[in-house]
PDB file of C-alpha atoms in Angstrom:
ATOM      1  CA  UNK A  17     -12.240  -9.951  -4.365  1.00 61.00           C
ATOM      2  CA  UNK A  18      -8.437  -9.710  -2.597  1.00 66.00           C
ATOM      3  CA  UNK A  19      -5.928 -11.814  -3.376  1.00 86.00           C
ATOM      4  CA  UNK A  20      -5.840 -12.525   0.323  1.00 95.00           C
ATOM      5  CA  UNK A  21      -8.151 -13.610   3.300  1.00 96.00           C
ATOM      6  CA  UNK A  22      -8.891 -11.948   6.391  1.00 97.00           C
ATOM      7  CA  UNK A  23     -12.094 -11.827   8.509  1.00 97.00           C
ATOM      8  CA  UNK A  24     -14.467  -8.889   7.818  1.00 96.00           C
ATOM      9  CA  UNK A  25     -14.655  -8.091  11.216  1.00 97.00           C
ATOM     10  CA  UNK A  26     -12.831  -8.737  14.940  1.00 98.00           C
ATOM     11  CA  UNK A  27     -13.881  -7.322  18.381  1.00 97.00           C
ATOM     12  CA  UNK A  28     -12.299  -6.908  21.783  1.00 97.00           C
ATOM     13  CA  UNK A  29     -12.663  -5.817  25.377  1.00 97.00           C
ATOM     14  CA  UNK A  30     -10.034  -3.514  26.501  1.00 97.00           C
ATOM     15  CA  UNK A  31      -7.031  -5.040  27.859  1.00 97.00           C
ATOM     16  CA  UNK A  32      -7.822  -8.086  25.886  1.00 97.00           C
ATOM     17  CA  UNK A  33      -5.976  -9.444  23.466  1.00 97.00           C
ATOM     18  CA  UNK A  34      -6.828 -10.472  19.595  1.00 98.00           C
ATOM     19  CA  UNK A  35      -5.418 -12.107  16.181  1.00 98.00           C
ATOM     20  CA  UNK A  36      -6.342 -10.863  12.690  1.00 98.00           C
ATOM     21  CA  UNK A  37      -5.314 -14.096  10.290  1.00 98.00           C
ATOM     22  CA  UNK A  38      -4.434 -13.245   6.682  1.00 98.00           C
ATOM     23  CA  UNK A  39      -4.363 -16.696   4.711  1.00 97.00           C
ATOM     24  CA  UNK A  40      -2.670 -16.477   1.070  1.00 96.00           C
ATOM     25  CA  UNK A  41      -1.509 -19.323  -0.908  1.00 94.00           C
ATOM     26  CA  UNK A  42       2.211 -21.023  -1.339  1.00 93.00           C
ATOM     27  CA  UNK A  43       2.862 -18.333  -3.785  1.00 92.00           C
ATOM     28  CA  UNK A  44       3.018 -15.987  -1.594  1.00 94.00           C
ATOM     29  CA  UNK A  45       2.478 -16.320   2.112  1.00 96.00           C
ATOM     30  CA  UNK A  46       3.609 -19.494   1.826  1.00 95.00           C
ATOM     31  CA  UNK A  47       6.903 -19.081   0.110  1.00 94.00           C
ATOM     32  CA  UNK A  48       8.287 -15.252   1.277  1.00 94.00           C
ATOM     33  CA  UNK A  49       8.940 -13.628   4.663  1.00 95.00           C
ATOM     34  CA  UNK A  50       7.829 -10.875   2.788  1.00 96.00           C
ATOM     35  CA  UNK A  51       4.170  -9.739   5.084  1.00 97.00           C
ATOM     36  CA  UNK A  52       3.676  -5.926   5.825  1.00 97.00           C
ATOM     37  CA  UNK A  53       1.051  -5.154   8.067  1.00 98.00           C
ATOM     38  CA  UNK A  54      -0.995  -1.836   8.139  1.00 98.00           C
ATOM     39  CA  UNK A  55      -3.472   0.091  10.466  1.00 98.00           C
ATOM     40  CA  UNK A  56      -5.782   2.973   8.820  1.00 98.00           C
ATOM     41  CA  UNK A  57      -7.669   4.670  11.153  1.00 98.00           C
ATOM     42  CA  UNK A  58     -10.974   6.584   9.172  1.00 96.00           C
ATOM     43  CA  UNK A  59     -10.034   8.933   6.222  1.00 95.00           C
ATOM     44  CA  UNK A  60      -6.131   8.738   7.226  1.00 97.00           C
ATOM     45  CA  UNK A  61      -3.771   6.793   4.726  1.00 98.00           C
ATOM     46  CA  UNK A  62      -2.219   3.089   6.151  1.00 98.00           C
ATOM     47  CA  UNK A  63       0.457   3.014   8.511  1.00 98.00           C
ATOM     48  CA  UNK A  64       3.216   0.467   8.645  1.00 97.00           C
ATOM     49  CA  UNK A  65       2.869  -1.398  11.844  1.00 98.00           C
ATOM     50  CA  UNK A  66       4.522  -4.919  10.867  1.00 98.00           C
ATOM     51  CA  UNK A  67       6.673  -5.591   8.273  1.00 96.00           C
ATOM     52  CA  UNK A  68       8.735  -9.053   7.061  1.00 96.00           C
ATOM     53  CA  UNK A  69       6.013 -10.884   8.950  1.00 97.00           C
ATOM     54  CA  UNK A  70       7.126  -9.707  12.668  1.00 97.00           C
ATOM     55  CA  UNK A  71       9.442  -7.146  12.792  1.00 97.00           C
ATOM     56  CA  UNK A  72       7.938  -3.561  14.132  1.00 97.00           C
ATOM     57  CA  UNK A  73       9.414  -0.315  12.760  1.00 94.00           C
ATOM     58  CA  UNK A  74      10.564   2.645  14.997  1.00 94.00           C
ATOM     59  CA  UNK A  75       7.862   3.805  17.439  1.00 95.00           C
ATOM     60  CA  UNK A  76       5.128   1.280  16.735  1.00 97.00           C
ATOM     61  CA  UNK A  77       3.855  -0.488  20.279  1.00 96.00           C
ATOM     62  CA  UNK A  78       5.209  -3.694  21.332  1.00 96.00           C
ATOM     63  CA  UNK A  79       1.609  -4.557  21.570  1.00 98.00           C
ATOM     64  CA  UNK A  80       1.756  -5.616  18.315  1.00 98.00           C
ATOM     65  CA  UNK A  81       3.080  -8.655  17.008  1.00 98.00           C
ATOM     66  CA  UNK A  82       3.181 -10.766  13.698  1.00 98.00           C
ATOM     67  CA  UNK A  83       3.936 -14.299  12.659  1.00 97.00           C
ATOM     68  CA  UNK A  84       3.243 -17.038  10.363  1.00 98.00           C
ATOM     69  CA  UNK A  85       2.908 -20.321   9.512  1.00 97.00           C
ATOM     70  CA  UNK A  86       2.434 -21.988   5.896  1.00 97.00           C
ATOM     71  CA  UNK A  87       0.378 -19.814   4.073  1.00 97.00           C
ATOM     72  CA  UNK A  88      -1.420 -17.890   6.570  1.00 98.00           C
ATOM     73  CA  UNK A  89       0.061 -14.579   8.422  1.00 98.00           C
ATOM     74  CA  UNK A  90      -1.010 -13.611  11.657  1.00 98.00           C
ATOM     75  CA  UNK A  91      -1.367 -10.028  13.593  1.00 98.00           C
ATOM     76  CA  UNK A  92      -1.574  -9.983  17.354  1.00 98.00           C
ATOM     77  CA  UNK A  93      -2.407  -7.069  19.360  1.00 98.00           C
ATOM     78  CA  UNK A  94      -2.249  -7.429  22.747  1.00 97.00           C
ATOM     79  CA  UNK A  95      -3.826  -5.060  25.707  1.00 97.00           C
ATOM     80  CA  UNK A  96      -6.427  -3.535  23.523  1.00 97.00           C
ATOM     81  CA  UNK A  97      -6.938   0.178  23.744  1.00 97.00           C
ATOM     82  CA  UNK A  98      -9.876   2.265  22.131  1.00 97.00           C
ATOM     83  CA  UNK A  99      -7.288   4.050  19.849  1.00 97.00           C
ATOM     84  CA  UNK A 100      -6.416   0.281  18.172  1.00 98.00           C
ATOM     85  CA  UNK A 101     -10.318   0.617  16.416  1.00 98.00           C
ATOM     86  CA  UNK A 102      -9.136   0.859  13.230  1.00 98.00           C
ATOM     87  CA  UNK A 103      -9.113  -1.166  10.483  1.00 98.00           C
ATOM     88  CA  UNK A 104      -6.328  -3.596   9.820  1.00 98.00           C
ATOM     89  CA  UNK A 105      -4.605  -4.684   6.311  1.00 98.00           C
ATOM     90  CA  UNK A 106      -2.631  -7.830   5.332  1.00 98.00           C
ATOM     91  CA  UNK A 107       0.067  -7.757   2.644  1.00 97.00           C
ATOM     92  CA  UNK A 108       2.311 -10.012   0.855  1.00 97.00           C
ATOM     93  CA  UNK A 109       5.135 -10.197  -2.379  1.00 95.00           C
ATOM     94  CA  UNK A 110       3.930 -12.672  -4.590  1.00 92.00           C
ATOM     95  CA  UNK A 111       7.318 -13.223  -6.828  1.00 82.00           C
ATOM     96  CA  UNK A 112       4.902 -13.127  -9.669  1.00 82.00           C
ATOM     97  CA  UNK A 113       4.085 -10.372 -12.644  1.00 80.00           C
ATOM     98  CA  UNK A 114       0.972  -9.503  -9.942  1.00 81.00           C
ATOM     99  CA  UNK A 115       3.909  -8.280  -7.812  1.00 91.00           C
ATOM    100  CA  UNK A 116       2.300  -7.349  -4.250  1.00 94.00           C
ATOM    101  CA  UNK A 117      -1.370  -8.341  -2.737  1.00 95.00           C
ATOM    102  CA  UNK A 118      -3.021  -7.016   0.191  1.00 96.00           C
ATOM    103  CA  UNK A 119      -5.988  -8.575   1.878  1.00 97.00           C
ATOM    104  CA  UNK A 120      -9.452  -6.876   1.961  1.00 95.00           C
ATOM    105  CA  UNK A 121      -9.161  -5.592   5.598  1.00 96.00           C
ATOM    106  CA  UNK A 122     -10.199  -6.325   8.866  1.00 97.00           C
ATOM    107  CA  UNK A 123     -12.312  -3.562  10.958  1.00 98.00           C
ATOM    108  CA  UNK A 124     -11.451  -4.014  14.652  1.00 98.00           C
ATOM    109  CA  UNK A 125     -14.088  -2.597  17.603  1.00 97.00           C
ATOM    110  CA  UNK A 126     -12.875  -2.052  20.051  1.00 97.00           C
ATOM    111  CA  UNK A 127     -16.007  -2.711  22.508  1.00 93.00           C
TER     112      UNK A 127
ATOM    113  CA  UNK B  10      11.780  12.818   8.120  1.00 93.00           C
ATOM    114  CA  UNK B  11      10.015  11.305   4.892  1.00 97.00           C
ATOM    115  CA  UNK B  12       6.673  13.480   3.223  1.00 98.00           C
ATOM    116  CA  UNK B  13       4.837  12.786   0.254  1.00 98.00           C
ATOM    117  CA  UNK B  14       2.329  15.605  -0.560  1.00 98.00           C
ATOM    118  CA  UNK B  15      -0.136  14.332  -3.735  1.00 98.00           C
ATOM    119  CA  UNK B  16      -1.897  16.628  -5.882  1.00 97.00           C
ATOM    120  CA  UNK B  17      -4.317  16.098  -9.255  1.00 95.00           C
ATOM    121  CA  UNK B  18      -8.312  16.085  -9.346  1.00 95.00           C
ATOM    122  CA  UNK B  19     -10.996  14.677  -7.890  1.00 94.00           C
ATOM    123  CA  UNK B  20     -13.578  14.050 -10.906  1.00 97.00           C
ATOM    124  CA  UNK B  21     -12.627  12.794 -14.145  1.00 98.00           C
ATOM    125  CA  UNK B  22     -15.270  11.964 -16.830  1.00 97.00           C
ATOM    126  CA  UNK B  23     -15.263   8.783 -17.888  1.00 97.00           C
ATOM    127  CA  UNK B  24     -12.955   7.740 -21.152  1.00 97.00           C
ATOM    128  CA  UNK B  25     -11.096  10.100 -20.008  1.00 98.00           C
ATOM    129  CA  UNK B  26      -7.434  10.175 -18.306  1.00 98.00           C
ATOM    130  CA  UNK B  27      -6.744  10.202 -14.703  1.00 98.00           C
ATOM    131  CA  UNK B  28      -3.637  12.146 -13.678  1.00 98.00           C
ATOM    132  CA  UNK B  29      -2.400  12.717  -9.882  1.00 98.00           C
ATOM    133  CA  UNK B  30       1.019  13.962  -8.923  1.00 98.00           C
ATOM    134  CA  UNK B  31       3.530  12.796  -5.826  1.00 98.00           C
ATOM    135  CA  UNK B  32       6.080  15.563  -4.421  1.00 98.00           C
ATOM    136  CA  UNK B  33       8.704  13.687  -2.130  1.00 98.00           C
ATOM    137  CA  UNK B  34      10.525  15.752   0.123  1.00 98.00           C
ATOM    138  CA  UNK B  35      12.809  14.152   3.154  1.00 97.00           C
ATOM    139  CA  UNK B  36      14.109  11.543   0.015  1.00 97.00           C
ATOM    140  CA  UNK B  37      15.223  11.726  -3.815  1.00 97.00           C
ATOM    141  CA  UNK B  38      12.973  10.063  -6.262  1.00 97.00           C
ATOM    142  CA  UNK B  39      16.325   8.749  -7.955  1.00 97.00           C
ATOM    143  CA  UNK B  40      17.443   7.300  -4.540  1.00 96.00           C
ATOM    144  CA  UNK B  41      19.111   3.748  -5.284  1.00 94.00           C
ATOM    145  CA  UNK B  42      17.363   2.351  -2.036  1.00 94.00           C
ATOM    146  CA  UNK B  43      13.744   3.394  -2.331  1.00 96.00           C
ATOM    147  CA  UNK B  44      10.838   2.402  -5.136  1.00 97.00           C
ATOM    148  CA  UNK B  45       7.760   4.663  -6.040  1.00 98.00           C
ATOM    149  CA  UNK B  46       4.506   3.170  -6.217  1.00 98.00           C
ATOM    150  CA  UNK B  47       0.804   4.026  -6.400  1.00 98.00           C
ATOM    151  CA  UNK B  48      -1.861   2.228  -5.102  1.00 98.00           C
ATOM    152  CA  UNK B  49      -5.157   2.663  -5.051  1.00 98.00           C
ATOM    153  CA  UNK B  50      -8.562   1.500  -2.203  1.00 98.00           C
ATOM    154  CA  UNK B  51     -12.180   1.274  -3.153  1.00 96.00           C
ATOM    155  CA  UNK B  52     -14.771  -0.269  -1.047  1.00 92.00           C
ATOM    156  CA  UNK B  53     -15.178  -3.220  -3.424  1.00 90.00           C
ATOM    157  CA  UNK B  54     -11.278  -4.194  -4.243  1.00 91.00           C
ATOM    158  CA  UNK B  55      -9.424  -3.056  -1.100  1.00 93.00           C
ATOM    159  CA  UNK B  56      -6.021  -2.058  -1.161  1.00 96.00           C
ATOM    160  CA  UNK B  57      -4.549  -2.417  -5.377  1.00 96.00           C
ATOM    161  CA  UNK B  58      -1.159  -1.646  -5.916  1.00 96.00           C
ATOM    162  CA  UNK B  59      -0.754  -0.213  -9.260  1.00 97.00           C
ATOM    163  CA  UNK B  60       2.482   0.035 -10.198  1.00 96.00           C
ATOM    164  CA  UNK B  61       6.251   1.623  -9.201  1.00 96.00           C
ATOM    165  CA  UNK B  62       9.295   3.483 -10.304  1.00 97.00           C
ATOM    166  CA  UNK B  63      12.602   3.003  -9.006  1.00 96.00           C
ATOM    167  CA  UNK B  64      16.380   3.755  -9.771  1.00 96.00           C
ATOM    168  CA  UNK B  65      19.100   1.418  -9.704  1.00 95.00           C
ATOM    169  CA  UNK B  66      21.450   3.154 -12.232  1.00 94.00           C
ATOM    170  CA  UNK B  67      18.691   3.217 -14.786  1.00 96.00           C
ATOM    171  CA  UNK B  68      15.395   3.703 -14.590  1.00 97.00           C
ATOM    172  CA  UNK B  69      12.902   1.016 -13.898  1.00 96.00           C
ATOM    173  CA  UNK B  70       9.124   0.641 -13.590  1.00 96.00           C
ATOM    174  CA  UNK B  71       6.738  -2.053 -13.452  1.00 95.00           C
ATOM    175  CA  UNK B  72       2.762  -2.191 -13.118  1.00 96.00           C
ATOM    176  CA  UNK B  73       0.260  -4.648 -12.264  1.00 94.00           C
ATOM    177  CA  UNK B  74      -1.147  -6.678 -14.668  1.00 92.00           C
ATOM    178  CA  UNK B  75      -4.662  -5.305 -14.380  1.00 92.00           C
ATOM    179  CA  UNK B  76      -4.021  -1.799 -15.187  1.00 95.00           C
ATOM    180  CA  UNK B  77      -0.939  -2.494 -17.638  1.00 95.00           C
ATOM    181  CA  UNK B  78      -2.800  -1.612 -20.793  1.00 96.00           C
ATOM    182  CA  UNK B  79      -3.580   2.116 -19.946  1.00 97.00           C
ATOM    183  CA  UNK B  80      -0.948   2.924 -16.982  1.00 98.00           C
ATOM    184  CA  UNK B  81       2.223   5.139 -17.029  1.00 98.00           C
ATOM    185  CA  UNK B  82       4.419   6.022 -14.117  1.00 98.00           C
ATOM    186  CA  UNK B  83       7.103   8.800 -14.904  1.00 98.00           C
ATOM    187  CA  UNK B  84       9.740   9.778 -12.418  1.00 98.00           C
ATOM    188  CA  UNK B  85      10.536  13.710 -12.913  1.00 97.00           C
ATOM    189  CA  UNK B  86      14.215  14.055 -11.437  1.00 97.00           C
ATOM    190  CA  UNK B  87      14.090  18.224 -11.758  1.00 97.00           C
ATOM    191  CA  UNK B  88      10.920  18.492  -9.651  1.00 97.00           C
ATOM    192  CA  UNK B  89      11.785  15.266  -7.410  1.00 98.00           C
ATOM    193  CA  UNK B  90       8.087  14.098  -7.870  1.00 98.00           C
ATOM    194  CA  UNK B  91       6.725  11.053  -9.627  1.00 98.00           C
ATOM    195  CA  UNK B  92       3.004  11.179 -11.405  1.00 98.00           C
ATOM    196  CA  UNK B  93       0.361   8.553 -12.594  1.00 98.00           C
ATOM    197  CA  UNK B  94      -1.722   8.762 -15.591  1.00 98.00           C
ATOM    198  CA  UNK B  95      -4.402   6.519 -16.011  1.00 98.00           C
ATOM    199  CA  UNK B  96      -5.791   6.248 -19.152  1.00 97.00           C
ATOM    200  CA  UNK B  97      -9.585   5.379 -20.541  1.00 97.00           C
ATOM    201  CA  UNK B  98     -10.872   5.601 -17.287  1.00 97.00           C
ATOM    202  CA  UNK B  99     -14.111   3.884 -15.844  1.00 97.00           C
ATOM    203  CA  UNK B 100     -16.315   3.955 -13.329  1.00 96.00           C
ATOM    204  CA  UNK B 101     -14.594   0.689 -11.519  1.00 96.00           C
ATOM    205  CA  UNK B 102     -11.691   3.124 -11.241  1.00 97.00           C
ATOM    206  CA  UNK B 103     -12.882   5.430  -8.524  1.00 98.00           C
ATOM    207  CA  UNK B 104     -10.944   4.976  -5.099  1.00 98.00           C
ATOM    208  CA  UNK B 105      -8.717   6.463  -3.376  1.00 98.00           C
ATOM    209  CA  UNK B 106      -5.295   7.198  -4.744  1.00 98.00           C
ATOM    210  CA  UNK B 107      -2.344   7.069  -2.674  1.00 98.00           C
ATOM    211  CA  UNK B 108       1.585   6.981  -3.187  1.00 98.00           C
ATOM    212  CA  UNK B 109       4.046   5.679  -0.906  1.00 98.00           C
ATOM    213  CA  UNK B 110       7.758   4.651  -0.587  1.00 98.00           C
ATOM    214  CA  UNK B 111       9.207   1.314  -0.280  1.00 96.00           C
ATOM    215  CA  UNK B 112      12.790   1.526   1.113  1.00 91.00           C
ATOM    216  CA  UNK B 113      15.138  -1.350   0.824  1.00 86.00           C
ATOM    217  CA  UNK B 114      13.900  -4.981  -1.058  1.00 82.00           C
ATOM    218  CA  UNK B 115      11.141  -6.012   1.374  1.00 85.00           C
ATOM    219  CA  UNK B 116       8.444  -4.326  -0.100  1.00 91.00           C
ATOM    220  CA  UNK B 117       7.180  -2.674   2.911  1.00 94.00           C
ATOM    221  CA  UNK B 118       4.983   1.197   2.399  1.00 97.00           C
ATOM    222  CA  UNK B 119       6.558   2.962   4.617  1.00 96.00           C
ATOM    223  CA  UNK B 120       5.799   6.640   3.907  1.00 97.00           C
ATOM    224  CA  UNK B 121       1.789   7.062   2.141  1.00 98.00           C
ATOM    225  CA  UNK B 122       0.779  10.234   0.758  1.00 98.00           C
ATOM    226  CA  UNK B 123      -2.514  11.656   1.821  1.00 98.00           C
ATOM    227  CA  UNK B 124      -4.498  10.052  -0.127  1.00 98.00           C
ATOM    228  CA  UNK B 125      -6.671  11.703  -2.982  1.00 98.00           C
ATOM    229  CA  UNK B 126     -10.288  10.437  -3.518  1.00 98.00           C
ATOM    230  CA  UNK B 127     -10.852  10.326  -7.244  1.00 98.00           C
ATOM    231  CA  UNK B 128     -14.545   9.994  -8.958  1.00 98.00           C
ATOM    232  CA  UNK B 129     -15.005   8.837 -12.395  1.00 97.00           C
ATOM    233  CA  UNK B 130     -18.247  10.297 -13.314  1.00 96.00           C
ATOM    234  CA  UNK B 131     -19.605  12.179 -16.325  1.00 95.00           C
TER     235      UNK B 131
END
């Protein structure tokens, strides 16, 4: 079981829009601005696509967006497109000995 | 441009250890802005990280609590690689083993290796 919460499963039309929620606790989530995002498309290692809870490195699309409030992080991606089916990973610092946790995933379908 | 190439088998017999390898090229493994880590993804657990290595005028290296017992992370300097051993091994310990960079304090992967799919099996 991962330290954090997200839904199993999401699904969109294209051009739609959807949020992926990640929910932690106040030791994490709650008390860091320290959420990473990731997209892994099948048998390809994550990619980066949010990190500190909303800012998007080099080259990843403005579709996609991240905030939070108390202990639950939240992943946007506007304007669906058939190459956003992927599935979708939450992570957070904890500032304990457990270090980092991610969340068990979220498979989006892109319908 | 950032590339971490991993290396090590894919079938270990159980009791046994577990050893993968991480070649960094693009970066120095004794960088004083970057961290090391493994992490690990099986369909039951998700995403684990494992454990790091980093340089900040000496060497440091933490791991998660659930592996701690039978873990070691070693930073090789003259090969610019970093390697995992795991030791005692289980089934519950087949996944997917990756490495990846963190650069900077906000503990964000931003470079992943390939990925290696490890089975503990006899």
């Amino acid at each position: 079981q991962s330290a954090l919460t997200q839904p199993a499963s999401v699904s969109g039309s294209p051009g739609q829009s959807i949020t992926i929620s990640c929910t932690g606790t106040s030791s994490d989530i709650g008390s860091y601005e320290l959420v990473s995002w990731y997209q892994q498309h099948p048998g390809n290692a994550p990619k980066l696509i949010i990190s500190e809870v909303s800012d998007r490195p080099s080259g990843v699309s403005n579709r996609f967006s991240g905030s939070k409030s108390g202990n639950t992080a939240s992943l946007t991606i506007s304007g669906l497109q058939a190459e956003d089916e992927a599935d979708y990973h939450c992570c957070s610092y904890t500032g304990t000995a457990t270090y980092v946790v991610f969340g068990g995933g979220t498979k989006l379908t892109v319908l | 441009q950032v590339q971490l190439q991993q290396s090590g088998p894919g079938l270990v017999k159980p009791s046994q250890t577990l050893a993968l390898t991480c070649d960094i090229s693009g970066d120095s493994v004794s960088s004083n802005s970057a961290a090391w880590n493994w992490i690990r993804q099986s369909p039951s657990r998700g995403l684990e990280w494992l454990g790091r290595a980093y340089y900040r005028s000496k060497w440091y290296i933490d791991y998660a609590v659930s592996v701690k017992s039978r873990i070691n992370i070693n930073p090789d300097t003259s090969k610019n690689q970093f390697s995992l051993q795991l030791n005692s091994v289980t089934p519950e310990d087949t996944a997917v083993y990756y490495c990846a960079r963190v650069f900077g304090y906000h503990w964000k992967f931003d470079y992943w290796g390939q990925g290696i799919p490890v089975t503990v099996s006899s």
